[in-house]
Coordinates of C-alpha atoms and ligand atoms in Angstrom, one line a residue:
M1 CA 10.1 18.4 -3.4
S2 CA 8.6 15.0 -2.7
A3 CA 6.7 13.5 -5.6
F4 CA 3.8 12.7 -3.3
L5 CA 2.9 16.3 -2.9
H6 CA 1.8 16.4 -6.6
A7 CA -0.7 13.6 -6.2
R8 CA -3.9 13.8 -8.1
F9 CA -6.7 11.3 -8.6
L10 CA -6.5 9.7 -12.0
A11 CA -8.9 6.8 -12.5
S12 CA -10.7 3.8 -10.9
A13 CA -10.7 0.3 -12.2
A14 CA -13.4 -2.2 -11.2
R15 CA -12.3 -4.7 -13.9
A16 CA -8.9 -5.6 -15.4
E17 CA -9.9 -4.0 -18.7
E18 CA -10.4 -0.7 -17.0
I19 CA -6.8 -0.5 -15.6
P20 CA -5.0 2.4 -17.3
P21 CA -2.1 1.5 -19.5
E22 CA 1.3 1.6 -17.9
A23 CA 3.0 5.0 -17.9
G24 CA 6.1 5.4 -15.8
P25 CA 6.8 3.7 -12.5
E26 CA 4.0 2.8 -10.1
L27 CA 3.7 2.1 -6.4
A28 CA 1.0 -0.2 -5.3
F29 CA -0.5 0.1 -1.8
A30 CA -2.3 -2.8 -0.1
G31 CA -3.6 -3.9 3.3
R32 CA -6.5 -5.2 5.2
S33 CA -9.5 -3.0 5.3
N34 CA -9.2 -0.4 8.0
V35 CA -5.5 -0.8 8.4
G36 CA -4.9 2.9 7.7
K37 CA -4.1 2.7 4.0
S38 CA -6.1 5.7 2.9
S39 CA -4.8 7.8 5.8
A40 CA -1.2 6.8 4.9
I41 CA -1.6 7.9 1.2
N42 CA -3.2 11.1 2.4
A43 CA -0.3 11.7 4.9
L44 CA 2.3 11.1 2.2
A45 CA 0.5 13.5 -0.2
N46 CA 0.0 15.9 2.7
R47 CA -3.7 16.1 1.8
K48 CA -6.8 15.5 3.9
R49 CA -9.1 13.7 1.6
L50 CA -7.2 12.5 -1.5
A51 CA -7.4 8.8 -1.0
F52 CA -10.8 8.9 0.6
V53 CA -12.1 9.0 -3.0
S54 CA -11.6 5.2 -2.6
R55 CA -14.3 5.3 0.1
T56 CA -17.1 6.7 -2.1
P57 CA -19.8 4.2 -2.7
G58 CA -18.8 1.6 -5.3
R59 CA -15.1 2.4 -5.2
T60 CA -14.0 0.4 -2.2
R61 CA -13.6 -2.7 -4.4
M62 CA -11.8 -0.9 -7.2
I63 CA -8.1 -0.1 -7.8
N64 CA -7.8 3.7 -7.5
F65 CA -4.9 5.3 -9.4
F66 CA -3.3 8.6 -8.5
D67 CA -0.9 10.5 -10.6
L68 CA 2.4 11.8 -9.1
G69 CA 3.2 14.1 -12.0
A70 CA 6.5 13.1 -13.8
A71 CA 7.6 10.9 -10.9
G72 CA 5.0 8.1 -11.4
R73 CA 1.8 6.8 -10.0
I74 CA 0.1 5.2 -7.0
A75 CA -2.2 2.3 -7.3
D76 CA -4.4 2.0 -4.2
L77 CA -5.6 -1.6 -4.2
P78 CA -8.9 -2.5 -2.5
G79 CA -8.6 -3.6 1.1
Y80 CA -8.5 -7.3 1.8
G81 CA -9.5 -9.5 4.7
Y82 CA -13.2 -9.6 4.6
A83 CA -13.3 -13.2 5.9
S84 CA -17.1 -13.2 5.7
A85 CA -17.4 -11.8 2.2
P86 CA -19.3 -13.9 -0.3
R87 CA -17.2 -16.2 -2.3
S88 CA -18.2 -14.5 -5.6
L89 CA -17.0 -11.2 -4.3
R90 CA -13.7 -12.6 -3.2
A91 CA -13.2 -14.2 -6.6
T92 CA -13.8 -10.9 -8.3
W93 CA -11.2 -9.3 -6.0
E94 CA -8.7 -12.0 -6.7
R95 CA -9.1 -11.7 -10.4
L96 CA -8.7 -8.0 -10.4
I97 CA -5.7 -7.8 -8.0
G98 CA -4.1 -11.0 -9.3
G99 CA -4.3 -9.8 -12.8
Y100 CA -2.9 -6.4 -11.9
L101 CA 0.1 -7.7 -9.9
A102 CA 1.0 -10.4 -12.5
G103 CA 1.0 -8.1 -15.4
R104 CA 2.2 -4.8 -14.2
G105 CA 5.8 -4.4 -15.5
S106 CA 5.8 -0.8 -14.3
L107 CA 5.6 -1.7 -10.6
A108 CA 8.4 0.1 -8.8
G109 CA 7.4 -1.2 -5.3
V110 CA 4.6 -2.7 -3.3
V111 CA 3.7 -1.2 0.1
V112 CA 1.8 -3.5 2.4
L113 CA 0.3 -1.9 5.5
M114 CA -0.1 -4.1 8.6
D115 CA -1.5 -3.1 11.9
A116 CA 1.5 -2.7 14.2
R117 CA -0.5 -4.3 17.0
R118 CA -1.2 -7.5 15.0
P119 CA 1.1 -7.8 11.9
L120 CA 1.0 -10.8 9.6
A121 CA -2.6 -11.7 10.1
A122 CA -3.9 -14.5 7.9
G123 CA -5.0 -12.1 5.1
D124 CA -1.6 -10.5 5.2
R125 CA 0.2 -13.8 4.8
Q126 CA -2.0 -14.7 1.9
F127 CA -1.4 -11.4 0.2
L128 CA 2.4 -11.9 0.6
E129 CA 2.1 -15.3 -1.0
W130 CA 0.4 -13.7 -4.0
L131 CA 3.3 -11.2 -4.2
A132 CA 5.9 -14.0 -4.4
P133 CA 6.2 -13.9 -8.2
V134 CA 6.3 -10.1 -8.3
A135 CA 9.8 -8.8 -8.7
A136 CA 9.3 -5.3 -7.3
P137 CA 10.7 -4.5 -3.8
R138 CA 8.3 -4.6 -0.9
L139 CA 7.8 -2.2 2.0
V140 CA 5.9 -3.4 5.0
L141 CA 4.6 -0.5 7.1
L142 CA 3.5 -1.3 10.7
S143 CA 0.7 1.2 10.8
K144 CA -0.8 3.1 13.7
S145 CA 2.4 2.6 15.6
D146 CA 1.5 5.6 17.8
K147 CA -0.9 3.2 19.6
L148 CA 2.1 1.3 21.0
S149 CA 4.6 2.3 23.7
R150 CA 8.2 2.7 22.7
S151 CA 9.2 -0.8 23.9
E152 CA 6.1 -2.3 22.2
R153 CA 7.1 -0.6 18.9
A154 CA 10.6 -2.1 19.1
A155 CA 9.1 -5.5 19.8
A156 CA 6.6 -5.2 17.0
L157 CA 9.3 -4.3 14.5
A158 CA 11.5 -7.2 15.6
H159 CA 8.6 -9.6 15.5
A160 CA 7.5 -8.6 12.0
R161 CA 11.0 -8.8 10.6
R162 CA 11.5 -12.2 12.1
A163 CA 8.2 -13.5 10.9
L164 CA 8.8 -12.2 7.4
E165 CA 12.2 -13.8 7.3
E166 CA 10.8 -17.1 8.5
A167 CA 8.2 -16.9 5.7
G168 CA 10.9 -16.3 3.2
V169 CA 9.7 -12.8 2.3
A170 CA 12.3 -10.1 1.5
A171 CA 10.9 -6.8 2.6
T172 CA 11.9 -3.5 4.2
V173 CA 9.9 -3.2 7.4
M174 CA 9.3 0.2 9.1
L175 CA 7.1 1.5 11.9
F176 CA 4.6 4.0 10.6
S177 CA 2.1 6.5 12.0
I178 CA 0.3 9.4 10.3
K179 CA 1.0 11.2 13.6
D180 CA 4.8 10.7 13.4
R181 CA 6.1 13.2 10.8
D182 CA 9.5 11.5 10.8
S183 CA 8.0 8.2 9.7
V184 CA 6.0 9.9 7.0
E185 CA 9.1 11.6 5.7
A186 CA 11.2 8.4 5.8
V187 CA 8.6 6.6 3.7
R188 CA 8.4 9.5 1.2
E189 CA 12.1 9.3 0.8
L190 CA 12.4 5.6 0.4
L191 CA 9.5 5.4 -2.1
G192 CA 10.8 8.4 -4.0
R193 CA 14.1 6.5 -4.4
W194 CA 12.3 3.4 -5.6
L195 CA 10.4 5.5 -8.2
R196 CA 13.7 7.0 -9.4
D197 CA 15.5 3.6 -9.4
A198 CA 12.7 2.1 -11.5
V199 CA 13.2 4.8 -14.1
R200 CA 16.9 4.4 -14.1
N201 CA 16.7 0.6 -14.4
R202 CA 14.5 0.8 -17.5
K203 CA 16.9 3.0 -19.4
Ligands
GDP1 P1 -8.2 2.0 5.2 O1 -9.5 1.3 5.3 O2 -7.0 1.1 5.3 O3 -8.1 3.0 4.1 O4 -8.1 2.8 6.6 P2 -8.3 4.3 7.0 O5 -7.2 5.2 6.5 O6 -9.6 4.8 6.7 O7 -8.1 4.3 8.6 C1 -8.9 3.5 9.4 C2 -9.0 4.1 10.8 O8 -7.7 4.2 11.4 C3 -9.4 5.6 10.8 O9 -10.3 5.8 11.9 C4 -8.2 6.4 10.9 O10 -8.3 7.6 11.5 C5 -7.3 5.5 11.8 N1 -5.9 5.6 11.5 C6 -5.2 5.6 10.3 N2 -3.9 5.7 10.5 C7 -3.7 6.0 11.8 C8 -2.5 6.2 12.6 O11 -1.4 6.3 12.1 N3 -2.7 6.3 13.9 C9 -3.9 6.3 14.5 N4 -4.0 6.4 15.8 N5 -5.0 6.0 13.8 C10 -4.9 5.9 12.5

């Protein structure tokens, strides 16, 4: 059975000191606010409200951790891309996320959701730059792909792959929609493999 079906909320961290100690492989989820990150985590876990804990007041700017039983953990990073956010708030965000990404040896993969209708927006590019020193594999999910026609989906996939290649970013790119069960299952399978690989590589 997929590890995601065991997901349980574990903890929230507003500051680096509150990040739980590493324990087994971890998958980080990132993306602009409203890109569909909570919905994606819920779909993977086959739960309606699991990741919406991240939405409760005060938690939108925290890293929320979910336990996947023996398989590992998910770290749901706070959404980025508030261009109008006050500088002090952005600085806090950058300290928290920068510190997390730089120091997390247990990272088995980073999932970056981008809206299939406008992938590689400015905030996305900046986040990918931050990821440059991180060794873990990256999965770019082109979210809400159900909003595109079949030919638009193919074009979006080709465009995103080309843009990432031009930016020198090595990533697996997939179309994703919470309404497309096959895409949910494909992501479960790939991330499940990354979690298992991370354990194997540490032995
Ligand atoms: P977050 O801020 O990144 O966690 O975004 P949410 O998961 O809250 O999603 C933002 C909005 O997009 C909500 O209204 C969701 O219902 C909608 N949404 C999320 N995923 C999909 C999808 O795959 N297809 C469609 N059509 N809408 C989606």
